PDB file of C-alpha atoms in Angstrom:
ATOM      1  CA  MET A  32      87.216-163.238  22.145  1.00 47.00           C
ATOM      2  CA  ALA A  33      83.447-163.399  21.758  1.00 50.00           C
ATOM      3  CA  ALA A  34      81.703-160.264  20.560  1.00 55.00           C
ATOM      4  CA  GLU A  35      79.463-158.544  23.040  1.00 63.00           C
ATOM      5  CA  GLU A  36      75.783-158.962  22.400  1.00 67.00           C
ATOM      6  CA  THR A  37      73.853-155.811  21.496  1.00 61.00           C
ATOM      7  CA  GLN A  38      70.757-155.252  23.636  1.00 65.00           C
ATOM      8  CA  VAL A  39      67.696-153.356  22.559  1.00 64.00           C
ATOM      9  CA  GLY A  40      68.566-150.682  25.093  1.00 62.00           C
ATOM     10  CA  ASP A  41      71.913-150.177  23.374  1.00 68.00           C
ATOM     11  CA  LEU A  42      70.240-148.786  20.231  1.00 73.00           C
ATOM     12  CA  PRO A  43      70.523-145.040  19.642  1.00 78.00           C
ATOM     13  CA  GLU A  44      67.816-142.977  21.288  1.00 79.00           C
ATOM     14  CA  ALA A  45      66.603-141.689  17.906  1.00 81.00           C
ATOM     15  CA  CYS A  46      66.145-145.269  16.674  1.00 87.00           C
ATOM     16  CA  LEU A  47      64.174-146.274  19.765  1.00 86.00           C
ATOM     17  CA  ALA A  48      62.058-143.142  19.490  1.00 87.00           C
ATOM     18  CA  HIS A  49      61.239-143.892  15.858  1.00 85.00           C
ATOM     19  CA  VAL A  50      60.008-147.381  16.772  1.00 87.00           C
ATOM     20  CA  ILE A  51      57.985-146.187  19.777  1.00 87.00           C
ATOM     21  CA  ALA A  52      56.378-143.479  17.644  1.00 87.00           C
ATOM     22  CA  LEU A  53      54.837-146.251  15.520  1.00 87.00           C
ATOM     23  CA  THR A  54      52.873-147.535  18.496  1.00 85.00           C
ATOM     24  CA  SER A  55      50.365-145.579  20.615  1.00 85.00           C
ATOM     25  CA  SER A  56      50.449-143.086  23.456  1.00 87.00           C
ATOM     26  CA  ARG A  57      49.570-145.826  25.928  1.00 86.00           C
ATOM     27  CA  ASP A  58      52.404-148.037  24.646  1.00 88.00           C
ATOM     28  CA  ALA A  59      54.822-145.115  24.859  1.00 90.00           C
ATOM     29  CA  CYS A  60      54.021-144.705  28.553  1.00 88.00           C
ATOM     30  CA  ARG A  61      54.613-148.406  29.097  1.00 89.00           C
ATOM     31  CA  CYS A  62      57.952-148.229  27.274  1.00 87.00           C
ATOM     32  CA  ALA A  63      59.076-145.409  29.542  1.00 86.00           C
ATOM     33  CA  ALA A  64      58.976-147.828  32.474  1.00 84.00           C
ATOM     34  CA  VAL A  65      61.348-150.350  30.873  1.00 84.00           C
ATOM     35  CA  SER A  66      64.681-148.615  31.441  1.00 83.00           C
ATOM     36  CA  PRO A  67      66.321-145.164  31.513  1.00 82.00           C
ATOM     37  CA  ALA A  68      67.210-145.504  27.833  1.00 80.00           C
ATOM     38  CA  PHE A  69      63.631-146.334  26.906  1.00 85.00           C
ATOM     39  CA  ARG A  70      62.343-143.524  29.116  1.00 88.00           C
ATOM     40  CA  ALA A  71      64.438-140.923  27.330  1.00 88.00           C
ATOM     41  CA  ALA A  72      63.246-142.153  23.937  1.00 88.00           C
ATOM     42  CA  ALA A  73      59.616-142.598  24.954  1.00 88.00           C
ATOM     43  CA  ASP A  74      59.416-139.065  26.386  1.00 90.00           C
ATOM     44  CA  SER A  75      61.035-137.395  23.386  1.00 90.00           C
ATOM     45  CA  ASP A  76      59.272-134.819  21.223  1.00 88.00           C
ATOM     46  CA  LEU A  77      59.738-137.099  18.210  1.00 88.00           C
ATOM     47  CA  VAL A  78      57.399-139.662  19.768  1.00 90.00           C
ATOM     48  CA  TRP A  79      54.690-137.391  21.115  1.00 89.00           C
ATOM     49  CA  GLN A  80      54.574-135.201  18.039  1.00 85.00           C
ATOM     50  CA  ARG A  81      53.387-138.333  16.245  1.00 86.00           C
ATOM     51  CA  PHE A  82      50.378-138.653  18.572  1.00 86.00           C
ATOM     52  CA  ILE A  83      49.162-135.054  18.243  1.00 83.00           C
ATOM     53  CA  PRO A  84      46.854-134.320  15.265  1.00 77.00           C
ATOM     54  CA  GLU A  85      48.977-132.495  12.719  1.00 68.00           C
ATOM     55  CA  LEU A  86      46.740-129.460  12.333  1.00 52.00           C
ATOM     56  CA  ASP A  87      46.601-128.891  16.087  1.00 52.00           C
ATOM     57  CA  GLN A  88      50.255-129.165  17.099  1.00 56.00           C
ATOM     58  CA  HIS A  89      51.082-125.478  16.881  1.00 57.00           C
ATOM     59  CA  GLN A  90      47.903-124.457  18.671  1.00 61.00           C
ATOM     60  CA  ALA A  91      48.430-127.020  21.423  1.00 59.00           C
ATOM     61  CA  THR A  92      52.006-125.943  22.181  1.00 57.00           C
ATOM     62  CA  THR A  93      51.042-122.265  22.035  1.00 58.00           C
ATOM     63  CA  VAL A  94      48.307-122.777  24.598  1.00 57.00           C
ATOM     64  CA  LEU A  95      50.639-124.802  26.798  1.00 60.00           C
ATOM     65  CA  LYS A  96      53.431-122.204  26.709  1.00 58.00           C
ATOM     66  CA  ALA A  97      50.990-119.435  27.565  1.00 47.00           C
ATOM     67  CA  GLY A  98      50.148-121.212  30.815  1.00 45.00           C
ATOM     68  CA  SER A  99      53.654-122.401  31.675  1.00 52.00           C
ATOM     69  CA  GLY A 100      55.183-119.037  32.588  1.00 49.00           C
ATOM     70  CA  GLY A 101      57.716-119.200  29.767  1.00 51.00           C
ATOM     71  CA  ALA A 102      59.027-122.678  30.599  1.00 56.00           C
ATOM     72  CA  LYS A 103      59.908-124.913  27.673  1.00 64.00           C
ATOM     73  CA  ALA A 104      56.907-126.957  26.589  1.00 72.00           C
ATOM     74  CA  THR A 105      57.376-130.557  25.522  1.00 81.00           C
ATOM     75  CA  MET A 106      55.224-132.376  22.996  1.00 83.00           C
ATOM     76  CA  LYS A 107      54.277-134.922  25.675  1.00 86.00           C
ATOM     77  CA  ALA A 108      52.995-132.121  27.896  1.00 84.00           C
ATOM     78  CA  ALA A 109      51.135-130.663  24.920  1.00 82.00           C
ATOM     79  CA  TYR A 110      49.498-134.037  24.259  1.00 85.00           C
ATOM     80  CA  LEU A 111      48.473-134.442  27.900  1.00 84.00           C
ATOM     81  CA  GLY A 112      47.140-130.880  27.874  1.00 82.00           C
ATOM     82  CA  LEU A 113      44.962-131.724  24.880  1.00 84.00           C
ATOM     83  CA  CYS A 114      43.659-134.784  26.725  1.00 86.00           C
ATOM     84  CA  ASP A 115      42.939-132.975  29.979  1.00 83.00           C
ATOM     85  CA  GLY A 116      41.464-129.681  28.816  1.00 77.00           C
ATOM     86  CA  GLY A 117      41.600-129.415  25.057  1.00 80.00           C
ATOM     87  CA  VAL A 118      41.629-126.194  23.058  1.00 82.00           C
ATOM     88  CA  LEU A 119      39.070-123.823  21.613  1.00 81.00           C
ATOM     89  CA  ILE A 120      38.896-124.015  17.837  1.00 79.00           C
ATOM     90  CA  GLY A 121      36.911-122.440  15.025  1.00 67.00           C
ATOM     91  CA  GLY A 122      37.674-118.893  16.098  1.00 61.00           C
ATOM     92  CA  GLY A 123      37.361-119.769  19.776  1.00 57.00           C
ATOM     93  CA  VAL A 124      33.578-119.387  19.841  1.00 67.00           C
ATOM     94  CA  GLY A 125      31.690-122.310  21.294  1.00 85.00           C
ATOM     95  CA  CYS A 126      33.700-125.256  19.935  1.00 89.00           C
ATOM     96  CA  ARG A 127      36.322-127.208  21.846  1.00 89.00           C
ATOM     97  CA  MET A 128      38.491-130.118  20.730  1.00 89.00           C
ATOM     98  CA  TRP A 129      40.303-132.590  22.984  1.00 90.00           C
ATOM     99  CA  LEU A 130      41.971-135.984  22.666  1.00 90.00           C
ATOM    100  CA  GLU A 131      40.678-139.120  24.349  1.00 89.00           C
ATOM    101  CA  LYS A 132      43.324-141.152  26.145  1.00 81.00           C
ATOM    102  CA  ALA A 133      41.342-144.400  26.160  1.00 75.00           C
ATOM    103  CA  SER A 134      41.134-144.540  22.356  1.00 71.00           C
ATOM    104  CA  GLY A 135      44.770-143.645  21.815  1.00 74.00           C
ATOM    105  CA  GLY A 136      44.227-140.004  20.961  1.00 82.00           C
ATOM    106  CA  ALA A 137      41.056-139.876  18.852  1.00 89.00           C
ATOM    107  CA  LYS A 138      39.712-136.337  18.516  1.00 91.00           C
ATOM    108  CA  CYS A 139      36.581-135.337  20.448  1.00 93.00           C
ATOM    109  CA  TYR A 140      34.482-132.224  19.890  1.00 95.00           C
ATOM    110  CA  VAL A 141      31.884-130.308  21.846  1.00 95.00           C
ATOM    111  CA  LEU A 142      29.629-127.732  20.177  1.00 96.00           C
ATOM    112  CA  SER A 143      28.104-125.247  22.599  1.00 95.00           C
ATOM    113  CA  ALA A 144      24.472-124.218  22.360  1.00 94.00           C
ATOM    114  CA  ARG A 145      25.605-121.117  20.473  1.00 92.00           C
ATOM    115  CA  ARG A 146      26.996-123.395  17.734  1.00 93.00           C
ATOM    116  CA  LEU A 147      23.768-125.399  17.396  1.00 94.00           C
ATOM    117  CA  ASN A 148      20.775-124.718  15.202  1.00 91.00           C
ATOM    118  CA  LEU A 149      17.841-124.048  17.527  1.00 87.00           C
ATOM    119  CA  PRO A 150      14.248-123.434  16.394  1.00 73.00           C
ATOM    120  CA  TRP A 151      13.307-119.763  16.408  1.00 64.00           C
ATOM    121  CA  ASP A 152      16.433-118.941  18.407  1.00 49.00           C
ATOM    122  CA  ASP A 153      15.766-115.248  17.879  1.00 51.00           C
ATOM    123  CA  GLY A 154      12.105-115.434  18.899  1.00 53.00           C
ATOM    124  CA  GLU A 155      10.813-113.729  22.026  1.00 54.00           C
ATOM    125  CA  PHE A 156       8.921-116.766  23.299  1.00 62.00           C
ATOM    126  CA  SER A 157      11.216-119.642  22.270  1.00 83.00           C
ATOM    127  CA  TRP A 158      14.684-119.513  23.810  1.00 87.00           C
ATOM    128  CA  ARG A 159      16.679-117.270  26.066  1.00 88.00           C
ATOM    129  CA  TRP A 160      20.399-117.226  26.772  1.00 92.00           C
ATOM    130  CA  ARG A 161      21.602-117.492  30.347  1.00 92.00           C
ATOM    131  CA  THR A 162      24.678-118.385  32.354  1.00 94.00           C
ATOM    132  CA  HIS A 163      24.911-121.657  34.230  1.00 94.00           C
ATOM    133  CA  PRO A 164      27.407-122.573  36.980  1.00 94.00           C
ATOM    134  CA  LEU A 165      27.985-126.087  35.593  1.00 93.00           C
ATOM    135  CA  SER A 166      28.518-125.096  31.972  1.00 93.00           C
ATOM    136  CA  ARG A 167      31.860-125.117  30.181  1.00 90.00           C
ATOM    137  CA  PHE A 168      30.673-122.158  28.135  1.00 91.00           C
ATOM    138  CA  SER A 169      29.588-118.617  28.921  1.00 90.00           C
ATOM    139  CA  GLU A 170      25.959-119.297  27.980  1.00 93.00           C
ATOM    140  CA  VAL A 171      23.425-122.094  27.692  1.00 94.00           C
ATOM    141  CA  ALA A 172      20.061-122.009  25.933  1.00 92.00           C
ATOM    142  CA  GLU A 173      16.874-122.254  27.986  1.00 91.00           C
ATOM    143  CA  LEU A 174      13.619-123.202  26.285  1.00 88.00           C
ATOM    144  CA  VAL A 175      11.037-120.585  27.277  1.00 85.00           C
ATOM    145  CA  ASP A 176       7.958-121.778  25.419  1.00 78.00           C
ATOM    146  CA  CYS A 177       7.290-123.626  22.172  1.00 77.00           C
ATOM    147  CA  THR A 178       5.106-126.364  20.679  1.00 73.00           C
ATOM    148  CA  CYS A 179       7.719-128.096  18.493  1.00 75.00           C
ATOM    149  CA  MET A 180      11.471-128.380  18.794  1.00 81.00           C
ATOM    150  CA  ASP A 181      14.333-129.274  16.465  1.00 87.00           C
ATOM    151  CA  ILE A 182      17.983-129.075  17.509  1.00 92.00           C
ATOM    152  CA  PHE A 183      20.854-129.699  15.065  1.00 92.00           C
ATOM    153  CA  GLY A 184      24.606-129.973  15.596  1.00 94.00           C
ATOM    154  CA  VAL A 185      26.803-129.967  12.485  1.00 95.00           C
ATOM    155  CA  LEU A 186      30.490-130.903  12.209  1.00 93.00           C
ATOM    156  CA  PRO A 187      32.690-131.550   9.126  1.00 92.00           C
ATOM    157  CA  ALA A 188      33.308-135.270   8.746  1.00 92.00           C
ATOM    158  CA  ALA A 189      36.959-134.537   7.985  1.00 89.00           C
ATOM    159  CA  ALA A 190      37.414-133.119  11.498  1.00 89.00           C
ATOM    160  CA  LEU A 191      36.883-136.541  13.075  1.00 92.00           C
ATOM    161  CA  THR A 192      39.591-139.182  13.418  1.00 90.00           C
ATOM    162  CA  PRO A 193      39.395-141.606  10.438  1.00 89.00           C
ATOM    163  CA  ALA A 194      38.331-145.250  10.873  1.00 90.00           C
ATOM    164  CA  THR A 195      36.812-144.526  14.286  1.00 92.00           C
ATOM    165  CA  THR A 196      33.319-145.225  15.620  1.00 94.00           C
ATOM    166  CA  TYR A 197      31.807-142.069  17.081  1.00 96.00           C
ATOM    167  CA  ALA A 198      28.649-141.343  19.029  1.00 97.00           C
ATOM    168  CA  ALA A 199      26.902-137.980  19.232  1.00 98.00           C
ATOM    169  CA  PHE A 200      25.489-136.916  22.610  1.00 98.00           C
ATOM    170  CA  LEU A 201      23.014-134.196  23.513  1.00 97.00           C
ATOM    171  CA  VAL A 202      24.124-132.601  26.806  1.00 97.00           C
ATOM    172  CA  TYR A 203      21.272-130.908  28.638  1.00 95.00           C
ATOM    173  CA  GLY A 204      19.454-130.180  31.878  1.00 92.00           C
ATOM    174  CA  THR A 205      16.113-128.846  33.108  1.00 87.00           C
ATOM    175  CA  ALA A 206      15.096-125.549  34.672  1.00 87.00           C
ATOM    176  CA  GLU A 207      12.549-124.876  37.381  1.00 84.00           C
ATOM    177  CA  GLY A 208       8.975-124.842  36.100  1.00 77.00           C
ATOM    178  CA  HIS A 209       9.718-127.229  33.242  1.00 78.00           C
ATOM    179  CA  ARG A 210       6.758-128.723  31.411  1.00 75.00           C
ATOM    180  CA  GLY A 211       6.060-131.151  28.593  1.00 71.00           C
ATOM    181  CA  LEU A 212       9.533-132.762  28.507  1.00 76.00           C
ATOM    182  CA  SER A 213       8.631-136.313  29.515  1.00 76.00           C
ATOM    183  CA  TYR A 214       6.919-137.831  26.523  1.00 68.00           C
ATOM    184  CA  PRO A 215       8.336-140.557  24.280  1.00 62.00           C
ATOM    185  CA  ASP A 216       7.505-138.803  21.010  1.00 77.00           C
ATOM    186  CA  GLN A 217      11.069-137.520  20.832  1.00 87.00           C
ATOM    187  CA  GLU A 218      13.526-138.667  18.182  1.00 92.00           C
ATOM    188  CA  THR A 219      17.253-138.400  17.507  1.00 95.00           C
ATOM    189  CA  ALA A 220      19.153-139.063  14.287  1.00 96.00           C
ATOM    190  CA  VAL A 221      22.714-139.020  12.989  1.00 97.00           C
ATOM    191  CA  ALA A 222      23.353-138.429   9.284  1.00 95.00           C
ATOM    192  CA  VAL A 223      26.390-138.007   7.064  1.00 93.00           C
ATOM    193  CA  GLY A 224      25.533-135.834   4.119  1.00 88.00           C
ATOM    194  CA  ALA A 225      22.082-136.923   2.946  1.00 87.00           C
ATOM    195  CA  ARG A 226      22.394-140.429   4.437  1.00 91.00           C
ATOM    196  CA  VAL A 227      20.645-141.031   7.765  1.00 94.00           C
ATOM    197  CA  LEU A 228      22.733-143.654   9.540  1.00 95.00           C
ATOM    198  CA  GLU A 229      20.723-144.088  12.743  1.00 95.00           C
ATOM    199  CA  ARG A 230      17.371-142.929  14.067  1.00 94.00           C
ATOM    200  CA  HIS A 231      16.153-143.583  17.614  1.00 94.00           C
ATOM    201  CA  ARG A 232      13.187-142.875  19.840  1.00 91.00           C
ATOM    202  CA  VAL A 233      14.299-141.216  23.080  1.00 90.00           C
ATOM    203  CA  CYS A 234      12.869-139.806  26.301  1.00 87.00           C
ATOM    204  CA  LEU A 235      15.027-136.995  27.648  1.00 86.00           C
ATOM    205  CA  ARG A 236      13.228-136.680  30.964  1.00 82.00           C
ATOM    206  CA  PRO A 237      11.401-139.851  32.008  1.00 78.00           C
ATOM    207  CA  ASP A 238       8.579-138.834  34.371  1.00 71.00           C
ATOM    208  CA  ASP A 239       5.695-141.276  34.535  1.00 66.00           C
ATOM    209  CA  ASP A 240       3.656-139.095  36.879  1.00 67.00           C
ATOM    210  CA  GLU A 241       3.706-136.176  34.460  1.00 61.00           C
ATOM    211  CA  THR A 242       2.810-138.286  31.444  1.00 60.00           C
ATOM    212  CA  ARG A 243      -0.210-139.783  33.218  1.00 62.00           C
ATOM    213  CA  LYS A 244      -1.722-136.301  33.454  1.00 62.00           C
ATOM    214  CA  PHE A 245      -1.793-136.061  29.673  1.00 57.00           C
ATOM    215  CA  ARG A 246      -3.050-139.520  28.724  1.00 53.00           C
ATOM    216  CA  GLY A 247      -6.577-138.196  28.436  1.00 51.00           C
ATOM    217  CA  ALA A 248      -5.379-135.760  25.763  1.00 51.00           C
ATOM    218  CA  GLY A 249      -4.419-138.642  23.492  1.00 50.00           C
ATOM    219  CA  LEU A 250      -0.666-138.362  24.020  1.00 48.00           C
ATOM    220  CA  ARG A 251       1.530-141.453  24.154  1.00 49.00           C
ATOM    221  CA  ALA A 252       2.017-143.460  27.331  1.00 43.00           C
ATOM    222  CA  ASP A 253       5.014-143.197  29.621  1.00 44.00           C
ATOM    223  CA  CYS A 254       8.592-143.777  28.526  1.00 47.00           C
ATOM    224  CA  SER A 255       8.700-147.380  29.731  1.00 43.00           C
ATOM    225  CA  VAL A 256       6.499-148.687  26.916  1.00 40.00           C
ATOM    226  CA  ALA A 257       7.819-150.041  23.630  1.00 39.00           C
ATOM    227  CA  VAL A 258       7.358-147.970  20.486  1.00 42.00           C
ATOM    228  CA  ALA A 259       6.743-148.811  16.863  1.00 43.00           C
ATOM    229  CA  GLY A 260       9.398-151.105  15.455  1.00 51.00           C
ATOM    230  CA  GLY A 261      10.040-152.747  18.828  1.00 60.00           C
ATOM    231  CA  GLU A 262      12.522-150.173  20.116  1.00 70.00           C
ATOM    232  CA  GLU A 263      11.898-148.796  23.573  1.00 81.00           C
ATOM    233  CA  PRO A 264      12.705-145.098  23.990  1.00 86.00           C
ATOM    234  CA  ARG A 265      16.275-144.566  25.046  1.00 89.00           C
ATOM    235  CA  ARG A 266      16.813-143.037  28.463  1.00 90.00           C
ATOM    236  CA  PRO A 267      19.465-140.509  29.489  1.00 92.00           C
ATOM    237  CA  ARG A 268      22.562-140.908  31.637  1.00 94.00           C
ATOM    238  CA  ARG A 269      23.604-138.565  34.446  1.00 95.00           C
ATOM    239  CA  ARG A 270      27.134-137.268  33.924  1.00 95.00           C
ATOM    240  CA  ASP A 271      29.775-136.635  36.561  1.00 94.00           C
ATOM    241  CA  ASP A 272      29.643-132.896  35.795  1.00 93.00           C
ATOM    242  CA  GLY A 273      25.968-132.674  36.755  1.00 93.00           C
ATOM    243  CA  TRP A 274      24.465-132.551  33.250  1.00 96.00           C
ATOM    244  CA  TRP A 275      22.399-135.267  31.568  1.00 95.00           C
ATOM    245  CA  GLU A 276      23.333-136.755  28.221  1.00 97.00           C
ATOM    246  CA  MET A 277      21.452-138.755  25.607  1.00 96.00           C
ATOM    247  CA  GLU A 278      23.227-140.784  22.925  1.00 97.00           C
ATOM    248  CA  MET A 279      21.791-139.561  19.625  1.00 96.00           C
ATOM    249  CA  GLY A 280      23.360-142.147  17.310  1.00 96.00           C
ATOM    250  CA  ARG A 281      26.634-143.506  15.962  1.00 96.00           C
ATOM    251  CA  LEU A 282      28.744-143.417  12.825  1.00 95.00           C
ATOM    252  CA  LEU A 283      31.955-144.982  11.549  1.00 93.00           C
ATOM    253  CA  THR A 284      34.228-142.385   9.978  1.00 90.00           C
ATOM    254  CA  THR A 285      35.562-143.195   6.515  1.00 82.00           C
ATOM    255  CA  GLY A 286      37.756-140.205   5.737  1.00 67.00           C
ATOM    256  CA  GLU A 287      35.287-138.533   3.370  1.00 62.00           C
ATOM    257  CA  GLN A 288      36.384-134.920   3.241  1.00 64.00           C
ATOM    258  CA  GLU A 289      33.453-132.998   1.776  1.00 78.00           C
ATOM    259  CA  GLU A 290      30.481-134.193   3.830  1.00 89.00           C
ATOM    260  CA  GLU A 291      29.106-132.996   7.147  1.00 93.00           C
ATOM    261  CA  VAL A 292      27.937-135.001  10.141  1.00 95.00           C
ATOM    262  CA  VAL A 293      24.541-133.858  11.417  1.00 96.00           C
ATOM    263  CA  ALA A 294      23.233-134.916  14.837  1.00 97.00           C
ATOM    264  CA  SER A 295      19.614-133.912  15.458  1.00 96.00           C
ATOM    265  CA  PHE A 296      16.966-134.025  18.167  1.00 93.00           C
ATOM    266  CA  GLU A 297      13.293-133.530  17.356  1.00 90.00           C
ATOM    267  CA  VAL A 298      10.071-133.426  19.378  1.00 84.00           C
ATOM    268  CA  LEU A 299       7.229-134.847  17.299  1.00 77.00           C
ATOM    269  CA  GLY A 300       4.226-133.821  19.408  1.00 71.00           C
ATOM    270  CA  TRP A 301       2.603-130.379  19.118  1.00 71.00           C
ATOM    271  CA  TYR A 302       2.093-129.409  22.747  1.00 73.00           C
ATOM    272  CA  THR A 303       3.553-126.778  25.027  1.00 76.00           C
ATOM    273  CA  LYS A 304       7.101-127.393  26.259  1.00 80.00           C
ATOM    274  CA  ARG A 305       9.343-125.278  28.453  1.00 82.00           C
ATOM    275  CA  GLY A 306      12.329-125.491  30.768  1.00 80.00           C
ATOM    276  CA  ARG A 307      14.809-127.450  28.644  1.00 86.00           C
ATOM    277  CA  LEU A 308      18.433-126.343  29.163  1.00 91.00           C
ATOM    278  CA  VAL A 309      20.698-127.114  26.198  1.00 94.00           C
ATOM    279  CA  GLU A 310      24.413-127.002  26.979  1.00 96.00           C
ATOM    280  CA  ALA A 311      26.063-128.717  24.003  1.00 96.00           C
ATOM    281  CA  VAL A 312      26.352-131.591  21.562  1.00 97.00           C
ATOM    282  CA  GLU A 313      29.433-133.795  21.907  1.00 97.00           C
ATOM    283  CA  PHE A 314      31.093-136.147  19.423  1.00 97.00           C
ATOM    284  CA  ARG A 315      33.130-138.821  21.194  1.00 95.00           C
ATOM    285  CA  PRO A 316      34.652-142.165  20.088  1.00 94.00           C
ATOM    286  CA  VAL A 317      33.053-145.331  21.416  1.00 92.00           C
ATOM    287  CA  ARG A 318      34.427-148.852  21.638  1.00 78.00           C
TER     288      ARG A 318
END
């Protein structure tokens, strides 16, 4: 009598789960559609615990249980919760971490304006803190009046997912009565430690009509012209949440534990500026 052939679905659930855990979250979802046996393995805590960053597992499940009315939380639900909303970290003040589904669970971070280094942030005529209906945080920073501006966001390199290309983004808006925000003498940079990896000319609020008013003062032309080195100023992108964002630069993480990633924005011209709303700086993986 011929021996029955063993199918992949006949393997113990724990064995299937171990194999699926070596893939990615996207592959695990695909495996769940193969058969009931694969679904049970692909949805198991053993698999999804593998996809959650180790240091954040306890925090993720705690947050999930707090909002589930005492129901048992699964690691898959915890992972999806980290993708959809993320969690507050660093003492819960102005820093949120979430996982990006498209990259297979790479960590993303957003630093609120309160976590950024702003010029003269305690000065009477520089910045003020205010609420904003579109913000994810309790406060945003509004530029009241200044002649120069430097904004820095700092994050430990070890916090980012290793071997991943990240971009830093300045998330911002404008207030009524804004002035002096249209000129191309604005610059962003991304550095790791003392090494500047990228530096770019940018224009956060392209407005050719406003720049024409200041040409007689010797300021640069509008944002459509090329700048030194052949690079045209980068322009912003309107986000689905109503804010604008400007890519500040990119870096490839290498797993160095002791260094910090610094994303900066600087205005080079000494003229009056007001009305900039700063919501956050984000670090997100890019393809």
